[in-house]
Amino acid sequence: MRHFLRTAVRPDPAAMPSVVFLGGLLAIGAVGSPNFATTGNIANVLTNVTPLLLVATGQTFVIACRGLDLSVGSTATLVATLVATAYPVVGWPAVALGFVAALGVGLFNGFGVRAGLNPFLVTLASLSIVQGVVFTYRTSPGGKVPEELAAVAGLVGPVPVALPIVVLVAGLAAVILRWRAVGSAILATGGDPMVARLSGIRVGRSQLVAFLISASAAGLAGLFLAARTRTGDPLIGQPLTLDSIAAVVLGGSILSGGRVT
């Protein structure tokens, strides 16, 4: 078990082809377009991928404990539309309301999986439920977000405001998975739930924590989407689900759980 926990989070040679491929694409883009490597374009790319980076970070925890969270896209949509719809009525508490709603989705998923249900089925159900709820109050883009929140999608000089946030979230995730007991428990749960349980690890709690982290990351992504578009779009988060799973796998993590990079 000690050896497993020491090696569960480490650079994986399996990720190198993805890194080389990405590097090749960047090199081709830089050679083929004189505007590709400009500061403005790089800042624009970083801003556009921020929601995916946040959601993929949360998805990593769920995949690490041998699960999948299919509800991340609809959760991000829920937060974005809820904030944009409620802000003109209640003001800044709309932001807290959106984040609480995201945690509610995480609790639903976590307790469902903790009860022994298949993560795929639980999160597929929550995806449908959440998206249905969104359509009850927002069928087309609309609403309004605070100017202060919209500024998060802006720039300070050439640097995206969101960049330090993404770095902080990713760094915190790495610390949790590498050096905190909760991260070790999540990885052990994904490696072999039975062995983890016999070792004294509370498998159900680890699964619940993983889904709460995933929902929180999706909530942050939803806030950023609302900030970037300055409105609430009921379809804006849909691409994030499959994209986040692909990002985690291309990064070298394995869908069978227990190892992330």
C-alpha positions as a printed Julia matrix, in Angstrom:
261×3 Matrix{Float64}:
   0.0    0.0     0.0
   2.82   2.44    0.85
   4.49   1.75   -2.48
   1.18   2.28   -4.28
   0.59   5.64   -2.6
   4.13   6.8    -3.39
   3.75   5.98   -7.09
   0.09   6.78   -7.68
   0.78  10.42   -8.6
   3.85  10.79  -10.72
   4.89  11.73  -14.26
   3.74   8.95  -16.58
   5.61   8.02  -19.77
   2.19   7.26  -21.27
   1.51  10.99  -21.32
   4.59  11.81  -23.4
   2.99  11.11  -26.83
   0.26  13.63  -25.99
   2.86  16.19  -24.89
   4.91  15.66  -28.06
   1.79  15.87  -30.25
   0.68  19.08  -28.57
   4.15  20.55  -28.91
   4.11  19.67  -32.61
   0.76  21.39  -33.11
   2.04  24.51  -31.36
   5.16  24.53  -33.52
   3.11  24.17  -36.72
   0.8   26.96  -35.62
   3.71  29.26  -34.82
   5.32  28.62  -38.21
   2.1   28.74  -40.23
   0.64  31.93  -38.77
   2.62  35.01  -37.74
  -0.13  35.94  -35.27
  -0.27  32.56  -33.55
   2.52  33.12  -31.03
   1.59  36.71  -30.23
   0.86  37.73  -26.66
  -2.73  38.6   -27.5
  -3.48  35.24  -29.09
  -1.87  33.29  -26.25
  -3.9   35.27  -23.72
  -7.05  34.59  -25.73
  -6.34  30.85  -25.86
  -5.67  30.69  -22.12
  -8.92  32.54  -21.42
 -10.92  30.21  -23.66
  -9.55  27.0   -22.13
  -9.93  28.14  -18.51
 -13.35  26.45  -17.98
 -12.02  23.18  -19.39
  -8.9   23.3   -17.22
 -11.02  23.84  -14.11
 -13.49  21.06  -14.93
 -10.73  18.62  -15.92
  -8.99  19.25  -12.6
 -12.14  18.24  -10.74
 -12.8   15.32  -13.08
  -9.33  13.99  -12.23
 -10.42  13.29   -8.65
 -13.45  11.3    -9.77
 -11.49   9.29  -12.33
  -8.8    8.7    -9.69
 -11.33   6.87   -7.53
 -12.61   4.76  -10.44
 -15.57   6.89  -11.48
 -16.83   9.31  -14.11
 -18.71  12.54  -13.61
 -21.02  13.1   -16.57
 -22.77  15.98  -14.84
 -19.92  18.52  -14.9
 -21.14  20.25  -18.04
 -24.7   20.63  -16.81
 -23.41  21.73  -13.39
 -21.36  24.5   -14.98
 -24.43  25.48  -17.01
 -26.57  25.5   -13.87
 -24.21  27.86  -12.08
 -23.78  30.19  -15.08
 -27.51  30.5   -15.76
 -28.51  30.67  -12.11
 -26.09  33.5   -11.39
 -27.09  35.45  -14.5
 -30.8   34.96  -13.82
 -30.77  35.65  -10.09
 -28.28  38.54   -9.99
 -30.71  41.19  -11.32
 -33.13  40.15   -8.55
 -31.01  39.43   -5.47
 -27.6   40.88   -6.32
 -24.33  39.29   -5.2
 -25.99  36.47   -3.2
 -26.72  34.96   -6.63
 -23.06  33.94   -6.84
 -23.27  32.08   -3.53
 -26.57  30.54   -4.63
 -24.96  29.2    -7.79
 -22.06  27.66   -5.9
 -24.39  26.07   -3.34
 -26.36  24.57   -6.23
 -23.14  23.04   -7.59
 -22.36  21.51   -4.2
 -25.89  20.1    -4.16
 -25.19  18.26   -7.41
 -21.93  16.95   -5.94
 -23.75  15.67   -2.86
 -26.37  13.95   -5.01
 -23.67  12.21   -7.05
 -21.49  11.37   -4.07
 -24.22   9.88   -1.92
 -25.59   7.94   -4.89
 -22.2    6.34   -5.57
 -21.61   5.86   -1.85
 -24.87   3.89   -1.73
 -23.42   1.45   -4.26
 -24.91   2.79   -7.49
 -22.87   2.92  -10.68
 -21.17   6.33  -11.08
 -22.03   6.41  -14.78
 -25.74   5.94  -14.09
 -25.83   8.34  -11.14
 -24.12  11.18  -12.97
 -26.1   10.52  -16.16
 -29.26  10.92  -14.09
 -28.01  14.13  -12.47
 -26.99  15.46  -15.89
 -30.56  15.01  -17.13
 -32.13  16.38  -13.96
 -29.92  19.46  -13.77
 -30.29  20.27  -17.46
 -34.05  19.91  -17.11
 -34.04  22.28  -14.15
 -32.05  24.83  -16.15
 -34.6   24.75  -18.98
 -37.42  25.52  -16.54
 -36.13  29.06  -15.99
 -33.79  29.73  -18.91
 -34.54  28.53  -22.46
 -32.35  31.06  -24.24
 -29.32  33.19  -23.32
 -30.17  36.05  -20.99
 -29.73  37.61  -17.59
 -26.91  39.75  -16.28
 -23.74  39.24  -14.25
 -21.88  41.71  -11.99
 -19.25  43.82  -13.72
 -16.77  42.75  -11.04
 -17.38  39.11  -11.94
 -17.12  39.85  -15.66
 -13.67  41.34  -14.99
 -12.42  37.85  -14.1
 -12.55  37.01  -17.81
 -10.47  40.06  -18.68
  -6.77  40.86  -18.8
  -4.29  42.66  -16.58
  -1.84  43.86  -19.16
  -1.11  40.79  -21.3
  -1.98  38.31  -18.54
  -5.47  36.77  -18.21
  -6.97  37.46  -14.78
  -8.06  33.83  -14.6
  -4.53  32.45  -15.04
  -3.51  32.73  -11.35
  -6.85  31.16  -10.38
  -6.26  28.16  -12.64
  -2.68  27.76  -11.4
  -3.88  27.94   -7.79
  -6.63  25.35   -8.36
  -4.28  22.99  -10.19
  -1.59  23.42   -7.54
  -4.07  22.77   -4.75
  -5.27  19.64   -6.54
  -1.7   18.37   -6.87
  -1.02  18.99   -3.18
  -4.19  17.15   -2.16
  -3.47  14.14   -4.36
   0.24  13.88   -3.54
   0.57  14.89    0.09
  -2.79  14.91    1.85
  -4.5   11.94    3.47
  -7.72  12.55    1.57
  -5.84  12.36   -1.73
  -4.15   9.12   -0.73
  -7.53   7.7     0.24
  -9.05   8.65   -3.12
  -6.16   7.06   -5.03
  -6.27   3.92   -2.9
 -10.02   3.66   -3.47
  -9.47   3.83   -7.21
  -6.61   1.35   -7.1
  -8.61  -1.37   -5.34
 -11.7   -0.49   -3.29
 -11.67  -3.79   -1.41
  -8.03  -3.51   -0.38
  -8.59   0.13    0.56
 -11.55  -0.84    2.76
  -9.56  -3.61    4.44
  -6.77  -1.08    5.07
  -9.16   1.06    7.08
  -9.93   3.63    4.39
 -13.51   4.9     4.31
 -14.18   4.23    0.65
 -17.63   5.82    0.61
 -16.35   9.05    2.12
 -13.5    9.18   -0.4
 -15.98   8.86   -3.26
 -18.18  11.57   -1.78
 -15.23  13.95   -1.42
 -14.15  13.29   -5.02
 -17.58  14.18   -6.39
 -17.79  17.28   -4.2
 -14.42  18.45   -5.54
 -15.56  17.78   -9.1
 -18.8   19.72   -8.58
 -16.91  22.61   -6.97
 -14.55  22.82   -9.95
 -17.52  22.72  -12.33
 -19.1   25.51  -10.29
 -15.99  27.66  -10.7
 -16.06  26.94  -14.42
 -19.7   28.01  -14.53
 -18.86  31.29  -12.82
 -16.12  31.91  -15.37
 -18.45  31.09  -18.28
 -20.96  33.59  -16.93
 -18.17  36.16  -16.55
 -16.88  35.6   -20.07
 -20.27  35.76  -21.83
 -21.85  38.22  -19.36
 -25.05  36.21  -19.63
 -26.55  32.82  -18.85
 -26.67  30.36  -21.77
 -28.6   27.11  -21.09
 -26.33  25.14  -23.42
 -22.95  26.69  -22.67
 -21.51  23.88  -20.55
 -22.45  20.9   -22.7
 -19.05  20.39  -24.4
 -17.22  20.32  -21.07
 -18.24  16.8   -20.06
 -16.57  14.79  -22.81
 -13.78  17.33  -23.22
 -12.85  17.06  -19.54
 -12.72  13.25  -19.67
 -10.58  13.42  -22.8
  -8.27  15.98  -21.19
  -7.72  13.79  -18.13
  -7.02  10.69  -20.23
  -4.74  12.51  -22.68
  -2.88  13.84  -19.66
  -1.88  10.27  -18.8
  -4.43   9.27  -16.15
  -6.21   5.94  -16.51
  -9.97   5.42  -16.47
  -9.64   2.35  -14.26
  -8.58   4.65  -11.41
  -5.78   4.67   -8.88
  -3.25   6.64  -10.91
  -3.23  10.24  -12.11
  -0.61  12.53  -13.62
